[in-house]
mmCIF file of C-alpha atoms and ligand atoms in Angstrom:
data_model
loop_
_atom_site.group_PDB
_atom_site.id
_atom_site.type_symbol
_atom_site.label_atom_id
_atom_site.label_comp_id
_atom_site.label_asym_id
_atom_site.label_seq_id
_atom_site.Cartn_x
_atom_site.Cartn_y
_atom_site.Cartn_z
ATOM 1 C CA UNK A 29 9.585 -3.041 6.487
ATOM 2 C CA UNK A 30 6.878 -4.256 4.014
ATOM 3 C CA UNK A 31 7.992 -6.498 1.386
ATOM 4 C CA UNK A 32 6.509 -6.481 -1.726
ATOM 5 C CA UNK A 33 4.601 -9.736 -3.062
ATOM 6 C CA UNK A 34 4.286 -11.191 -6.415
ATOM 7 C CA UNK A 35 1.162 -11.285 -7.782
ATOM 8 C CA UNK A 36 0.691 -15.203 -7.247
ATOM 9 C CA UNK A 37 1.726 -14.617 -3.296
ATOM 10 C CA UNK A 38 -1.057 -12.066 -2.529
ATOM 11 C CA UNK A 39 -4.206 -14.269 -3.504
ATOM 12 C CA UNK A 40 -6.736 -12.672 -1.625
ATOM 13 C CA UNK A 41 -6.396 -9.040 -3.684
ATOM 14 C CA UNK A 42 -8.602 -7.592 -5.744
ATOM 15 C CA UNK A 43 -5.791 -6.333 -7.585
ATOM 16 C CA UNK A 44 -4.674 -9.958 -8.262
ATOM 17 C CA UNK A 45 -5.519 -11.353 -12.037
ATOM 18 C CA UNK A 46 -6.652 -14.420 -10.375
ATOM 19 C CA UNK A 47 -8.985 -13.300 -8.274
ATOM 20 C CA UNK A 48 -11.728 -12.332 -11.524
ATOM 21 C CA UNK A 49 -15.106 -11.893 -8.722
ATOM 22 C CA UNK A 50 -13.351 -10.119 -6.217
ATOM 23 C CA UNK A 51 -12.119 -7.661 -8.690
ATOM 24 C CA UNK A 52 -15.329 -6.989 -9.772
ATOM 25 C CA UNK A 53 -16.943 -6.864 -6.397
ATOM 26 C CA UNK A 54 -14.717 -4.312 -5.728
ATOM 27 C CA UNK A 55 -14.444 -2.527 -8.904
ATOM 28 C CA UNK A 56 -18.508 -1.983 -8.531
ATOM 29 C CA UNK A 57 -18.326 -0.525 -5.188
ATOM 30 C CA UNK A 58 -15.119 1.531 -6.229
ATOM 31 C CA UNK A 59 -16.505 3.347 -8.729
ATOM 32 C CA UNK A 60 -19.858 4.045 -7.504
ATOM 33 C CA UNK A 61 -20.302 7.627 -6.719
ATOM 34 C CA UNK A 62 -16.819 8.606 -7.390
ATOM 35 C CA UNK A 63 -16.113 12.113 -6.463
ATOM 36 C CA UNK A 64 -16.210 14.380 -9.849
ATOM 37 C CA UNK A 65 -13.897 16.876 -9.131
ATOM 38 C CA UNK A 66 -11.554 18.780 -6.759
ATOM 39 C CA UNK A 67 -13.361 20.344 -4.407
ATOM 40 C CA UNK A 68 -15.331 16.803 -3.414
ATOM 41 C CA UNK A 69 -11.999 16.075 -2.062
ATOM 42 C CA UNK A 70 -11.886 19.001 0.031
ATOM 43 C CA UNK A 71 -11.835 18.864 3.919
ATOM 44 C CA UNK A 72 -12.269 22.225 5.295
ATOM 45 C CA UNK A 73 -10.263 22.011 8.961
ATOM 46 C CA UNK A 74 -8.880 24.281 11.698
ATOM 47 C CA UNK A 75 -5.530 23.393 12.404
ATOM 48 C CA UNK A 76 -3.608 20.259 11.564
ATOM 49 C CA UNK A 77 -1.703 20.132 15.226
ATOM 50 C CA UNK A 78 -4.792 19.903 15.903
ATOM 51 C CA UNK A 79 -6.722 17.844 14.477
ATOM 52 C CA UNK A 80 -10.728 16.697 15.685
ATOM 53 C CA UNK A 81 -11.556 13.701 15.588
ATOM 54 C CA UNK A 82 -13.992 14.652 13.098
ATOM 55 C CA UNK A 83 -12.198 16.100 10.762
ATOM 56 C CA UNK A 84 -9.540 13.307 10.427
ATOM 57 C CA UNK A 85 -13.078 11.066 10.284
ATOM 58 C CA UNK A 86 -13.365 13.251 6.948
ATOM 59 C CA UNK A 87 -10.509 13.067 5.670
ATOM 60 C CA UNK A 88 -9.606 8.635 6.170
ATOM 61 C CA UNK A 89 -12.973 8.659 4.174
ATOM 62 C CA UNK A 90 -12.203 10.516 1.767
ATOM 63 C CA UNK A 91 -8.659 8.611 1.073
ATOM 64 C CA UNK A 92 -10.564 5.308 1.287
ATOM 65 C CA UNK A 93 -12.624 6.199 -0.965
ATOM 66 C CA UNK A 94 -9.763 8.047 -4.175
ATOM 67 C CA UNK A 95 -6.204 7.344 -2.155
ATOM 68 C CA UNK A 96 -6.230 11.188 -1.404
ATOM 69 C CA UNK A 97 -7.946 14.307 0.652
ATOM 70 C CA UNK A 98 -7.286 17.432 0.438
ATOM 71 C CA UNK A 99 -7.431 19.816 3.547
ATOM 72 C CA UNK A 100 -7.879 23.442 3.931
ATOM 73 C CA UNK A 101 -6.835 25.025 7.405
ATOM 74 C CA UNK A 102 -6.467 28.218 9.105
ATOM 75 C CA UNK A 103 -2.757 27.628 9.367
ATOM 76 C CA UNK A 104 -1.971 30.692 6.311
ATOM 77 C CA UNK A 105 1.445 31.283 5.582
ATOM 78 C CA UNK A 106 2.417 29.615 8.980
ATOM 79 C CA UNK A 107 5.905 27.852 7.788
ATOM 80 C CA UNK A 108 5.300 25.546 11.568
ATOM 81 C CA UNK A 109 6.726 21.842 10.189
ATOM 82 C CA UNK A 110 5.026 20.655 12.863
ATOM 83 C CA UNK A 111 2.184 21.519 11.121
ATOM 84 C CA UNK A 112 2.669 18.344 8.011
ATOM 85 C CA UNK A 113 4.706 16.664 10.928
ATOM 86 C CA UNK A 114 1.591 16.388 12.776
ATOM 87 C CA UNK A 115 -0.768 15.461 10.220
ATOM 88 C CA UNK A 116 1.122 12.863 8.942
ATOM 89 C CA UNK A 117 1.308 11.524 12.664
ATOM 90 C CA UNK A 118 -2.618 11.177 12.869
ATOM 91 C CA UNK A 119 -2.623 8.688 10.170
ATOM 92 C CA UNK A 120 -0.131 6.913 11.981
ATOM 93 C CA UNK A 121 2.688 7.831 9.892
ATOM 94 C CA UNK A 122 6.528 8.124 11.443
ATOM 95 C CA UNK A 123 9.079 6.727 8.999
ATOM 96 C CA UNK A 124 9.647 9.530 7.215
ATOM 97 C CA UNK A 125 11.623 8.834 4.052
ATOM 98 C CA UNK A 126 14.526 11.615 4.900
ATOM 99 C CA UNK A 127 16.155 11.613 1.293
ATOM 100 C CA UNK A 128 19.632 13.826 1.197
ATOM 101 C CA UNK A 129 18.059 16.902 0.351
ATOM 102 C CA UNK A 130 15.646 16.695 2.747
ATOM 103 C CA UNK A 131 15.501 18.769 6.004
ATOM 104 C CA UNK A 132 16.841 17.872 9.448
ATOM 105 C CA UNK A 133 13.739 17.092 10.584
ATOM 106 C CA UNK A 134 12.825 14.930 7.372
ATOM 107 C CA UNK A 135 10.453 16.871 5.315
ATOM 108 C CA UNK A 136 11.566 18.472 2.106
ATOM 109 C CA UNK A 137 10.820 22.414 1.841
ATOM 110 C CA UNK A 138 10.434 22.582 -1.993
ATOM 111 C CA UNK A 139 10.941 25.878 -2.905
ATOM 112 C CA UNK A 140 13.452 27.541 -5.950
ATOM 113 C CA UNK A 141 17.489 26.794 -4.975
ATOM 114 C CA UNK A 142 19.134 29.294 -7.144
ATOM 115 C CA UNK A 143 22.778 27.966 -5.157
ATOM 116 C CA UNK A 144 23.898 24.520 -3.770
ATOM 117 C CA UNK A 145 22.942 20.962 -5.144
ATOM 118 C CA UNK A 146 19.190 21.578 -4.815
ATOM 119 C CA UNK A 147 19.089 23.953 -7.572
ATOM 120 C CA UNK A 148 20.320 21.104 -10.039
ATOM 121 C CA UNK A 149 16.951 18.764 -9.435
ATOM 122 C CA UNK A 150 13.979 19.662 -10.640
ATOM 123 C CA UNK A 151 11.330 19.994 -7.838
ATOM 124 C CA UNK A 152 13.996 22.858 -6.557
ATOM 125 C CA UNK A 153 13.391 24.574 -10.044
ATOM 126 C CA UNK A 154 9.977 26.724 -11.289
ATOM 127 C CA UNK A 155 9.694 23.877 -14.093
ATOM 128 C CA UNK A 156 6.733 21.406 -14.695
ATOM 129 C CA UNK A 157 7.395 17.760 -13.497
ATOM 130 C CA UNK A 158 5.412 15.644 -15.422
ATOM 131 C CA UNK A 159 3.030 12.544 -14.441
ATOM 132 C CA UNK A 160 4.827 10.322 -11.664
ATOM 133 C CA UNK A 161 4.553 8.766 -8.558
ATOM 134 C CA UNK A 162 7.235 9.518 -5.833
ATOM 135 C CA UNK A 163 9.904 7.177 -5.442
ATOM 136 C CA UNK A 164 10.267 5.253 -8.347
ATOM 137 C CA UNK A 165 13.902 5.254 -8.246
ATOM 138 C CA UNK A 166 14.009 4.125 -4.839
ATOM 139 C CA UNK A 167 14.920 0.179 -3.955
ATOM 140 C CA UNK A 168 12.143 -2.117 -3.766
ATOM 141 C CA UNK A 169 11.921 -2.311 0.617
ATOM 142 C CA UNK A 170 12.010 1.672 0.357
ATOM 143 C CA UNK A 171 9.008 2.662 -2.002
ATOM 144 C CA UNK A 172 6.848 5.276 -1.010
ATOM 145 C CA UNK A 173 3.682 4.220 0.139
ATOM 146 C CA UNK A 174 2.191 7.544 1.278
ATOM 147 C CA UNK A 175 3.243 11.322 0.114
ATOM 148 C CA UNK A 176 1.387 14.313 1.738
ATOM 149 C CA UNK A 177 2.186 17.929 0.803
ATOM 150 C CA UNK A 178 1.564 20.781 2.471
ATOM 151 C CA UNK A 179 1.417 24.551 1.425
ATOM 152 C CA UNK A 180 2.718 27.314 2.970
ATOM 153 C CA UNK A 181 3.026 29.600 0.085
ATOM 154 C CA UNK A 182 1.708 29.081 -3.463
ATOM 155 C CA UNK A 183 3.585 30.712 -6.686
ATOM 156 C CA UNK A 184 2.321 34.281 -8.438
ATOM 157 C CA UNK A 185 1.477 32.179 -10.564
ATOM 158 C CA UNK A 186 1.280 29.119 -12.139
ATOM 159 C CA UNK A 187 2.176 25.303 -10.087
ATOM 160 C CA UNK A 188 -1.012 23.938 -10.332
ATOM 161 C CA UNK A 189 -0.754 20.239 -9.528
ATOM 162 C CA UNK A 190 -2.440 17.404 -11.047
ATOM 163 C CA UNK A 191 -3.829 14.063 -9.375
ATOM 164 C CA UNK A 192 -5.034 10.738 -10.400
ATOM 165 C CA UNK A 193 -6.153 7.470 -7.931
ATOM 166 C CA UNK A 194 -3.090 5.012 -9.047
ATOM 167 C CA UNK A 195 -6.344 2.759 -8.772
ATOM 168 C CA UNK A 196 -8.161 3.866 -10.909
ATOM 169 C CA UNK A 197 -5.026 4.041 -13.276
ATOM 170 C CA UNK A 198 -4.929 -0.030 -12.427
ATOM 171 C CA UNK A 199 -9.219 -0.293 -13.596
ATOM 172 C CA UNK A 200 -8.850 1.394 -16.918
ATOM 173 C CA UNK A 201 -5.744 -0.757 -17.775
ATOM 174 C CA UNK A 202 -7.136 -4.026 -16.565
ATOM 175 C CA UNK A 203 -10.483 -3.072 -18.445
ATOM 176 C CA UNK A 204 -8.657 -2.315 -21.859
ATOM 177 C CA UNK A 205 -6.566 -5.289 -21.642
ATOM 178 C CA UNK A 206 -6.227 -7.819 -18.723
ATOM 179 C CA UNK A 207 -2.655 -8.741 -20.592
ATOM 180 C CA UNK A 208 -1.581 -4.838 -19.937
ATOM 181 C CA UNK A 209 -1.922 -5.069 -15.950
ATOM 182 C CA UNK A 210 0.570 -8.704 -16.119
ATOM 183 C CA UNK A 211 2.815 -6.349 -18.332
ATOM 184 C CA UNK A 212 3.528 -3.786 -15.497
ATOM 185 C CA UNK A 213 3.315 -6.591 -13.032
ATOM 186 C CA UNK A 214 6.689 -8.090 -14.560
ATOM 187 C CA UNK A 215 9.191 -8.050 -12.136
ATOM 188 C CA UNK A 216 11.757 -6.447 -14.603
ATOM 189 C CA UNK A 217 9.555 -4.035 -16.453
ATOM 190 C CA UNK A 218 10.823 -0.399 -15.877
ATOM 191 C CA UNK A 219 14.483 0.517 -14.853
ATOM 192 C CA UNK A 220 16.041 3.533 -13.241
ATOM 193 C CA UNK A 221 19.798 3.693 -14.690
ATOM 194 C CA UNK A 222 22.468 4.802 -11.600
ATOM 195 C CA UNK A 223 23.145 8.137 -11.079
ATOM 196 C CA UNK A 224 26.881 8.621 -11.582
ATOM 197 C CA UNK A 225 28.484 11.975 -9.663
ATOM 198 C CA UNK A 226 32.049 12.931 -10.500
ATOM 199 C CA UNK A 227 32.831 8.972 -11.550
ATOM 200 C CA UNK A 228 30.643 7.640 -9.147
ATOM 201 C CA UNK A 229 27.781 5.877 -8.208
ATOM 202 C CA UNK A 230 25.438 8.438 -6.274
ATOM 203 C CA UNK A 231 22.428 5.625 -6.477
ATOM 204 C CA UNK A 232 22.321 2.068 -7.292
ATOM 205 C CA UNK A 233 20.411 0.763 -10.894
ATOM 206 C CA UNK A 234 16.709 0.047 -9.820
ATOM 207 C CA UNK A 235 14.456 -2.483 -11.758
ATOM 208 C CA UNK A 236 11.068 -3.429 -10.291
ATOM 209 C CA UNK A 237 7.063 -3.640 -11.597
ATOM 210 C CA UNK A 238 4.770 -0.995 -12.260
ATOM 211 C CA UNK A 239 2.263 -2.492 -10.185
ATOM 212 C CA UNK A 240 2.784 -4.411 -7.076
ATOM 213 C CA UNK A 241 0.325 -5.797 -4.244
ATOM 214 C CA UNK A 242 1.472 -5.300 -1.212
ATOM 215 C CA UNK A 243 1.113 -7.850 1.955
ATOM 216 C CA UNK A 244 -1.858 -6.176 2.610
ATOM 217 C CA UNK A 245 -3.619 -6.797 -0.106
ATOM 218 C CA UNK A 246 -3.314 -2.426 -1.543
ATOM 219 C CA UNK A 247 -2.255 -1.699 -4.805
ATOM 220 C CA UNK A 248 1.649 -0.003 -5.218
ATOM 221 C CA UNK A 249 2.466 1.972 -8.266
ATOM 222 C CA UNK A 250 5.486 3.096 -9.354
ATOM 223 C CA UNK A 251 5.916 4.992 -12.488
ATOM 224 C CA UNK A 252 7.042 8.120 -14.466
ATOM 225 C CA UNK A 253 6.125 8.904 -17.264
ATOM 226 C CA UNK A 254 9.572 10.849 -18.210
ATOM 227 C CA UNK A 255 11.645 9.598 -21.685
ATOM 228 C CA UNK A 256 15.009 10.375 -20.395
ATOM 229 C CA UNK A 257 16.966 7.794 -18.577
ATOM 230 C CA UNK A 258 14.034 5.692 -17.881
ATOM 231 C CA UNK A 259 14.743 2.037 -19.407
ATOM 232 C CA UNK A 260 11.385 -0.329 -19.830
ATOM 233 C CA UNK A 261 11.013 -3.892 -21.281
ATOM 234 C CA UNK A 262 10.990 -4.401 -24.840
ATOM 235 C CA UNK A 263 8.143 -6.158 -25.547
ATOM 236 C CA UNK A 264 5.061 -5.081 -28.038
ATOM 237 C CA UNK A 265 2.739 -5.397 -24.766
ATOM 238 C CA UNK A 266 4.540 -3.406 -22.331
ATOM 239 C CA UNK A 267 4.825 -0.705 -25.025
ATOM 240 C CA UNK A 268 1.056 -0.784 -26.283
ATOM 241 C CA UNK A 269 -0.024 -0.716 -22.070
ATOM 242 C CA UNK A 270 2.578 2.320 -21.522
ATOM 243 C CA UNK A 271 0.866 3.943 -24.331
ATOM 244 C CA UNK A 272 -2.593 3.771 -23.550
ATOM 245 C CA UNK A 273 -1.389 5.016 -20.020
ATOM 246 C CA UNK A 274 -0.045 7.915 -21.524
ATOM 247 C CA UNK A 275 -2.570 8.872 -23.678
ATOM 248 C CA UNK A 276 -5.034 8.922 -20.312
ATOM 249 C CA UNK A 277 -2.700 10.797 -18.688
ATOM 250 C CA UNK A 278 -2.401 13.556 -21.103
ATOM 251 C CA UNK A 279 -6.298 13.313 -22.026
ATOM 252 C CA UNK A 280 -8.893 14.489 -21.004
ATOM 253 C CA UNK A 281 -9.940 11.668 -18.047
ATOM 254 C CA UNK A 282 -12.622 12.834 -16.010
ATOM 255 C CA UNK A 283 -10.770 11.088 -13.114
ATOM 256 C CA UNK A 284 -8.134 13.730 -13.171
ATOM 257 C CA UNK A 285 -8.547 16.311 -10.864
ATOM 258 C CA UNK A 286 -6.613 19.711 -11.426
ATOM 259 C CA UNK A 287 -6.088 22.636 -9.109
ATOM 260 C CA UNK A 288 -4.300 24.998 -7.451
ATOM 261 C CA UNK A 289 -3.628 24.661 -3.489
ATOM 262 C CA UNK A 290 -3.680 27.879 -1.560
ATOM 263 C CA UNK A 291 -1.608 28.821 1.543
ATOM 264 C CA UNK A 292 -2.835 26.552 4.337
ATOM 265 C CA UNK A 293 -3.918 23.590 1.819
ATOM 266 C CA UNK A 294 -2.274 20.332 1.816
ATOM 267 C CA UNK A 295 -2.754 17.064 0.390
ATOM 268 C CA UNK A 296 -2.536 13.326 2.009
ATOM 269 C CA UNK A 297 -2.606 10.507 -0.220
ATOM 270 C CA UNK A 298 -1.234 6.682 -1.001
ATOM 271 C CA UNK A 299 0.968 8.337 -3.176
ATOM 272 C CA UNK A 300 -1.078 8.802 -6.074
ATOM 273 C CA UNK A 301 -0.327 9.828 -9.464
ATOM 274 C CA UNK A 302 0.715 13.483 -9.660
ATOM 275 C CA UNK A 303 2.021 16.027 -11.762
ATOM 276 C CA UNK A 304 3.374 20.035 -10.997
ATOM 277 C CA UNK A 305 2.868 22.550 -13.907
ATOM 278 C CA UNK A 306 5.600 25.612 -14.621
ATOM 279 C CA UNK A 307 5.561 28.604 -11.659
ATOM 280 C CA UNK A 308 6.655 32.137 -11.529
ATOM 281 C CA UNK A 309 7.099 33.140 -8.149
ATOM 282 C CA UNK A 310 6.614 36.811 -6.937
ATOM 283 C CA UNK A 311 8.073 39.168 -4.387
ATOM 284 C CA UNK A 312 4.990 38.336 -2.267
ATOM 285 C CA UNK A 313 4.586 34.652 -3.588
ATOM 286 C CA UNK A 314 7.624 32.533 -3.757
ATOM 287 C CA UNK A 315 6.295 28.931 -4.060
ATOM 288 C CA UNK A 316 6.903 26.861 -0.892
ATOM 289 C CA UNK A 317 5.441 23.850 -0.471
ATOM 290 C CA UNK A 318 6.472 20.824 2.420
ATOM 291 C CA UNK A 319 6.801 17.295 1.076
ATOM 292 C CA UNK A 320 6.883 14.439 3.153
ATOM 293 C CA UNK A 321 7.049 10.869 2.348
ATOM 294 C CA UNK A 322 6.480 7.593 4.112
ATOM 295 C CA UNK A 323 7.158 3.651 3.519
ATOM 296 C CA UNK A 324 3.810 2.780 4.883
ATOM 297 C CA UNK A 325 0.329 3.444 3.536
ATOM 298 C CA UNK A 326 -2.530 6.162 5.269
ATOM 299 C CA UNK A 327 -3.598 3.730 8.576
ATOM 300 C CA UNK A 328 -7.024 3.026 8.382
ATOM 301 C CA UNK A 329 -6.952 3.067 4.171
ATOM 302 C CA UNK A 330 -7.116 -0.784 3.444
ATOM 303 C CA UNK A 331 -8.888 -2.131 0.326
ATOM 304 C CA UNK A 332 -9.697 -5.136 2.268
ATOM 305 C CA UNK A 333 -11.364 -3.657 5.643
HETATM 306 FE FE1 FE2 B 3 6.184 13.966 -6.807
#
């Protein structure tokens, strides 16, 4: 299991404060010729069990490049797990993290639960979730470091998801304010209260950074940017960096890409900052789409190689 460093531990990181030239090495080369919109993330595939050589060629670029691809297949409506199962597998991904709603064979079908303990949570309603990255309430050795989805049926309407590179969240922080990026680096910044179930605890209190650096050298975000219990630090900095944050988030950023993933779609990223708007579903379109999460990053995705 990865650990996570502190900032002083992972020197050689361009996401280190310390490490001024490297950053801006990096920075230069990040942002040069960054894709524009959604479809420059598009892969266009045949069938993830499947998968050429080529097209997972396209796709590791692609996520070295933003943190994310998106792939369209000829797999339809075809509700096949194998299908995410498989393409998660091809970036070298296994250790699924099998939550308690999850299926038996660790994905999560999120669809609309109108019976059982689903239909109290969210992502098993037709409501928005707002900007997050998965597994912020998780402990520290079980963040997410990857999060594909994959769609067998989209909504009548409505669902549209939005995305944003948790790096490029990181450059227009650290650009503002150097001060903001040691902020979310404190070790005690945000905290998830327990979740108490008939008296009690369901899950554990979880306090931990924003951003971490992980022994590889990659940048780890975890955030939401929900009101409700949601407890951060105090402090005039942490609440002028969440701030700016926000008001990106809910601007206009050209480095937010927004669309709506068809039947066969999917998306494979470093778990990168994402939102879901309001559905309806329909007779012929009830929303399903396959989540799956992992502790490790996309293989072959390294900001250092
Ligand atoms: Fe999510």
């Amino acid at each position: 299991m990865k650990k996570l460093l502190s900032q002083s531990q992972a020197v050689f990181s361009p996401f280190s404060l310390e490490n001024e030239d490297l950053y801006r090495r990096w920075c230069d080369i990040k942002l040069k010729d960054y894709p524009e919109n959604l479809g420059d993330l598009l892969v266009e595939i045949n069938d993830p069990r499947q998968l050429k050589e080529s097209e997972l060629d396209a796709l590791k670029r692609l996520c070295r490049k933003t943190n994310m691809a998106l792939y369209a297949s000829n797999t339809g409506t075809d509700p096949d797990p194998n299908i995410p199962l498989s393409m998660g597998q091809r970036f070298g991904l296994d250790a699924l993290n099998k939550n308690w709603l999850a299926d038996d064979n660790g994905l999560t079908s999120l669809t609309v639960r109108n019976a059982g303990p689903r239909q109290h949570y969210i992502p098993y309603t037709n409501r928005a979730i707002n900007w997050h990255t998965d597994g912020y309430y998780n402990t520290a050795e079980k963040q997410i470091h990857s999060l594909n989805l994959h769609v067998v049926q989209r909504a009548a309407s409505g669902g549209e998801n939005a995305l944003m590179d948790h790096e490029i969240a990181y450059i227009l922080l650290r650009e503002k304010n150097p001060d903001y990026i040691e902020a979310l680096m404190a070790p005690n910044v945000l905290t998830i209260p327990a979740r108490v179930e008939d008296g009690k605890i369901a899950r554990h209190e979880e306090t931990g950074p924003v951003f971490s650096i992980t022994p590889t050298g990659d940048l780890h975000m975890r955030y939401t940017i929900r009101v409700n219990n949601v407890i951060w630090t105090d402090d005039p900095l942490t609440k002028e960096a969440l701030s700016y944050l926000e008001d990106i988030l809910n601007g206009d950023s050209p480095y937010i890409y927004r669309g709506l993933l068809d039947s066969g779609m999917g998306l494979v990223s470093n778990n990168v900052l994402h939102d879901r708007a309001a559905f309806t579903d329909g007779a012929e379109h009830k929303r399903h789409y396959y989540r799956a999460r992992y502790f490790d990053r996309l293989a072959g995705t390294y900001v250092l190689n």
